[in-house]
Short mmCIF file of C-alpha atoms in Angstrom, two decimals:
data_model
loop_
_atom_site.label_atom_id
_atom_site.label_comp_id
_atom_site.label_asym_id
_atom_site.label_seq_id
_atom_site.Cartn_x
_atom_site.Cartn_y
_atom_site.Cartn_z
CA UNK A 287 118.24 74.01 -2.35
CA UNK A 288 115.15 76.22 -2.28
CA UNK A 289 114.75 78.57 -5.18
CA UNK A 290 113.10 81.98 -5.02
CA UNK A 291 109.76 81.82 -3.26
CA UNK A 292 107.04 84.45 -3.36
CA UNK A 293 103.82 84.84 -1.43
CA UNK A 294 100.97 84.99 -1.94
CA UNK A 295 100.58 83.51 -5.43
CA UNK A 296 97.32 85.32 -6.12
CA UNK A 297 95.73 88.36 -4.55
CA UNK A 298 92.64 90.45 -5.16
CA UNK A 299 92.48 93.95 -3.73
CA UNK A 300 90.15 96.92 -3.99
CA UNK A 301 91.21 100.22 -5.51
CA UNK A 302 92.71 102.48 -2.84
CA UNK A 303 93.87 99.63 -0.62
CA UNK A 304 97.44 98.77 0.27
CA UNK A 305 99.21 95.49 -0.46
CA UNK A 306 102.40 93.76 0.71
CA UNK A 307 104.10 91.09 -1.35
CA UNK A 308 106.88 88.90 0.00
CA UNK A 309 109.95 87.25 -1.46
CA UNK A 310 112.59 84.88 -0.15
CA UNK A 311 115.70 84.77 -2.33
CA UNK A 312 117.54 81.70 -3.50
CA UNK A 313 119.89 80.32 -0.90
CA UNK A 314 123.21 82.17 -1.02
CA UNK A 315 121.84 85.19 -2.87
CA UNK A 316 121.95 88.63 -1.30
CA UNK A 317 120.25 90.87 -3.85
CA UNK A 318 116.55 91.08 -4.58
CA UNK A 319 114.92 92.87 -7.50
CA UNK A 320 111.23 93.44 -8.07
CA UNK A 321 109.48 93.63 -11.42
CA UNK A 322 105.97 94.38 -12.62
CA UNK A 323 104.78 92.47 -15.66
CA UNK A 324 101.55 93.51 -17.33
CA UNK A 325 99.83 91.09 -19.66
CA UNK A 326 101.69 90.82 -22.96
CA UNK A 327 104.61 92.97 -21.78
CA UNK A 328 108.10 92.26 -20.58
CA UNK A 329 108.92 92.68 -16.89
CA UNK A 330 109.41 96.31 -15.85
CA UNK A 331 112.09 97.00 -13.24
CA UNK A 332 110.68 98.49 -10.03
CA UNK A 333 113.71 98.52 -7.70
CA UNK A 334 116.55 96.47 -6.33
CA UNK A 335 117.61 95.88 -2.73
CA UNK A 336 121.05 95.02 -1.44
CA UNK A 337 122.33 95.19 2.13
CA UNK A 338 118.87 96.30 3.24
CA UNK A 339 118.97 99.40 1.06
CA UNK A 340 117.33 100.37 -2.20
CA UNK A 341 120.17 100.42 -4.67
CA UNK A 342 118.44 101.18 -7.95
CA UNK A 343 114.93 102.27 -8.88
CA UNK A 344 112.95 102.20 -12.08
CA UNK A 345 110.26 104.64 -13.18
CA UNK A 346 107.67 103.82 -10.57
CA UNK A 347 105.90 106.30 -8.25
CA UNK A 348 106.55 106.55 -4.54
CA UNK A 349 103.44 104.46 -3.93
CA UNK A 350 105.78 101.55 -4.58
CA UNK A 351 108.14 100.97 -1.69
CA UNK A 352 110.13 98.07 -0.41
CA UNK A 353 112.23 96.64 2.31
CA UNK A 354 114.96 94.06 2.67
CA UNK A 355 115.53 92.20 5.91
CA UNK A 356 118.82 90.98 7.40
CA UNK A 357 118.08 87.46 6.11
CA UNK A 358 117.89 88.98 2.57
CA UNK A 359 114.17 88.41 2.19
CA UNK A 360 112.22 91.34 0.83
CA UNK A 361 108.82 92.95 0.74
CA UNK A 362 107.16 95.08 -1.90
CA UNK A 363 104.49 97.49 -0.69
CA UNK A 364 102.07 99.30 -2.91
CA UNK A 365 99.83 102.00 -1.46
CA UNK A 366 96.67 103.55 -2.85
CA UNK A 367 96.19 100.79 -5.39
CA UNK A 368 95.01 101.71 -8.86
CA UNK A 369 93.33 99.48 -11.40
CA UNK A 370 96.49 99.80 -13.52
CA UNK A 371 98.53 98.14 -10.78
CA UNK A 372 96.98 94.82 -11.75
CA UNK A 373 99.87 92.70 -12.97
CA UNK A 374 102.19 89.82 -12.23
CA UNK A 375 104.80 90.93 -9.70
CA UNK A 376 108.06 89.05 -10.02
CA UNK A 377 110.88 88.84 -7.56
CA UNK A 378 114.37 87.96 -8.75
CA UNK A 379 117.41 87.16 -6.64
CA UNK A 380 121.05 87.33 -7.56
CA UNK A 381 124.50 87.55 -6.03
CA UNK A 382 125.95 91.04 -5.94
CA UNK A 383 129.38 92.07 -7.06
CA UNK A 384 129.86 89.61 -9.87
CA UNK A 385 130.93 90.80 -13.26
CA UNK A 386 129.87 89.49 -16.62
CA UNK A 387 127.10 86.93 -16.37
CA UNK A 388 125.31 87.91 -13.16
CA UNK A 389 122.29 85.66 -13.48
CA UNK A 390 118.99 86.40 -11.79
CA UNK A 391 116.61 83.67 -10.67
CA UNK A 392 112.90 84.40 -10.57
CA UNK A 393 110.13 83.36 -8.26
CA UNK A 394 106.82 82.19 -9.67
CA UNK A 395 105.33 85.62 -9.12
CA UNK A 396 102.33 87.10 -7.36
CA UNK A 397 99.37 87.85 -9.58
CA UNK A 398 97.68 90.97 -8.22
CA UNK A 399 94.23 91.96 -9.39
CA UNK A 400 92.85 95.35 -8.38
CA UNK A 401 89.09 95.72 -8.68
CA UNK B 82 113.87 105.32 -27.06
CA UNK B 83 113.45 102.22 -24.90
CA UNK B 84 116.54 100.98 -23.08
CA UNK B 85 116.15 97.50 -24.57
CA UNK B 86 114.25 96.90 -27.80
CA UNK B 87 113.37 93.60 -29.39
CA UNK B 88 111.73 92.42 -32.59
CA UNK B 89 107.99 92.83 -31.98
CA UNK B 90 107.02 89.37 -33.25
CA UNK B 91 105.20 87.11 -33.09
CA UNK B 92 107.25 84.66 -35.08
CA UNK B 93 105.32 81.74 -36.55
CA UNK B 94 107.65 79.04 -37.87
CA UNK B 95 107.35 75.35 -38.82
CA UNK B 96 109.19 72.65 -36.93
CA UNK B 97 112.77 72.36 -38.06
CA UNK B 98 113.08 76.00 -39.10
CA UNK B 99 115.86 78.33 -38.05
CA UNK B 100 114.73 81.53 -36.39
CA UNK B 101 116.70 84.59 -35.28
CA UNK B 102 115.80 87.18 -32.69
CA UNK B 103 117.42 90.58 -32.50
CA UNK B 104 117.79 92.99 -29.62
CA UNK B 105 119.35 96.44 -29.27
CA UNK B 106 120.25 98.30 -26.10
CA UNK B 107 120.85 101.99 -25.52
CA UNK B 108 123.24 102.09 -22.56
CA UNK B 109 126.78 101.65 -23.80
CA UNK B 110 127.93 101.00 -20.22
CA UNK B 111 125.91 97.78 -20.05
CA UNK B 112 128.02 94.84 -18.98
CA UNK B 113 125.92 91.70 -18.77
CA UNK B 114 123.55 90.27 -21.34
CA UNK B 115 121.14 87.37 -21.24
CA UNK B 116 118.33 85.67 -23.04
CA UNK B 117 115.49 84.48 -20.84
CA UNK B 118 112.59 82.29 -21.85
CA UNK B 119 109.11 82.77 -20.44
CA UNK B 120 106.29 80.31 -20.91
CA UNK B 121 102.69 81.47 -20.70
CA UNK B 122 101.79 82.60 -17.18
CA UNK B 123 105.12 81.37 -15.80
CA UNK B 124 108.19 83.16 -14.49
CA UNK B 125 111.14 83.94 -16.79
CA UNK B 126 113.95 81.40 -16.77
CA UNK B 127 117.49 81.87 -17.96
CA UNK B 128 118.09 80.41 -21.40
CA UNK B 129 121.66 81.54 -21.80
CA UNK B 130 124.10 84.27 -20.95
CA UNK B 131 125.63 86.21 -23.82
CA UNK B 132 129.36 86.70 -23.70
CA UNK B 133 131.53 88.99 -25.76
CA UNK B 134 132.97 86.05 -27.65
CA UNK B 135 129.52 84.65 -28.40
CA UNK B 136 128.35 81.31 -27.12
CA UNK B 137 126.48 78.25 -28.24
CA UNK B 138 124.38 75.75 -26.32
CA UNK B 139 123.08 72.94 -28.48
CA UNK B 140 120.61 74.41 -30.97
CA UNK B 141 120.92 77.90 -29.48
CA UNK B 142 123.57 80.46 -30.41
CA UNK B 143 123.86 83.90 -28.84
CA UNK B 144 126.01 86.73 -30.12
CA UNK B 145 126.92 90.17 -28.84
CA UNK B 146 128.12 93.15 -30.84
CA UNK B 147 129.18 95.84 -28.38
CA UNK B 148 130.06 98.37 -31.06
CA UNK B 149 126.53 98.21 -32.49
CA UNK B 150 124.92 97.55 -29.07
CA UNK B 151 123.19 94.55 -30.54
CA UNK B 152 122.43 91.05 -29.25
CA UNK B 153 121.06 88.12 -31.19
CA UNK B 154 119.68 84.66 -30.52
CA UNK B 155 119.59 81.97 -33.17
CA UNK B 156 117.51 78.84 -32.75
CA UNK B 157 118.21 76.02 -35.16
CA UNK B 158 115.97 73.02 -35.87
CA UNK B 159 113.01 74.53 -33.99
CA UNK B 160 110.93 72.21 -31.82
CA UNK B 161 107.33 72.55 -30.74
CA UNK B 162 108.64 72.93 -27.20
CA UNK B 163 110.54 76.08 -28.20
CA UNK B 164 107.22 77.96 -28.37
CA UNK B 165 107.53 80.67 -25.73
CA UNK B 166 108.37 84.34 -25.28
CA UNK B 167 112.06 85.17 -25.48
CA UNK B 168 113.24 88.09 -23.40
CA UNK B 169 116.42 90.05 -24.05
CA UNK B 170 117.96 91.20 -20.77
CA UNK B 171 120.68 93.77 -20.12
CA UNK B 172 122.39 94.63 -16.83
CA UNK B 173 124.95 97.19 -15.84
CA UNK B 174 128.03 96.27 -13.86
CA UNK B 175 127.38 93.98 -10.91
CA UNK B 176 123.84 93.23 -11.98
CA UNK B 177 122.39 96.54 -10.84
CA UNK B 178 119.21 97.58 -12.58
CA UNK B 179 118.53 94.70 -14.93
CA UNK B 180 116.36 95.80 -17.85
CA UNK B 181 114.15 93.50 -19.87
CA UNK B 182 112.97 93.89 -23.41
CA UNK B 183 109.27 93.51 -24.10
CA UNK B 184 109.85 89.99 -25.41
CA UNK B 185 109.33 88.25 -28.71
CA UNK B 186 106.71 85.56 -28.94
CA UNK B 187 107.64 82.41 -30.88
CA UNK B 188 105.12 79.89 -32.13
CA UNK B 189 106.52 76.68 -33.60
CA UNK B 190 103.95 74.67 -35.51
CA UNK B 191 103.94 71.04 -36.62
#
């Protein structure tokens, strides 16, 4: 049973460029959430996708956009990269509609460095 | 005020010590609560869910106080391998918009 997989694992981009990160959820999961984790900080919620739509969004600018495909995999796109976008980007999958105890499983993350 | 706030840490404790982490959340509509563990440069992994009745898993005990909007994690008989960052996590109904605390770093020393 494959867990959450993310690609690439590491990425270096130049300021102003655009980047696409990818995530495949755990088998049987239908919801994907994206997080940004700066060094020494907890993960910050970017947005969540369910049924190919953005269901919730954190306090991130429109430069951050996403997509979910019919097979539940997801992409995170960041345009006009800034140095401050350098972080570990985590994808988490879960199963929607459950009550107390809806656990999220994380991928290993994509470490993005903007130079 | 942050949606989820944790003890700033770090906590430096000797092996065998008991250590307690506290967490408060601001959204009274929150429904699901968790403690995650994150090792250096790794992804967060679920340590335990926190239920209204409280729950225990070996050396770990989690408690929830909805009236005070407060969650705690108690680690007894600390091991070197417990050294990690502990993240308090709060979700609203159905797991929408899961919010993480900034984490508390624990160092257990021999």
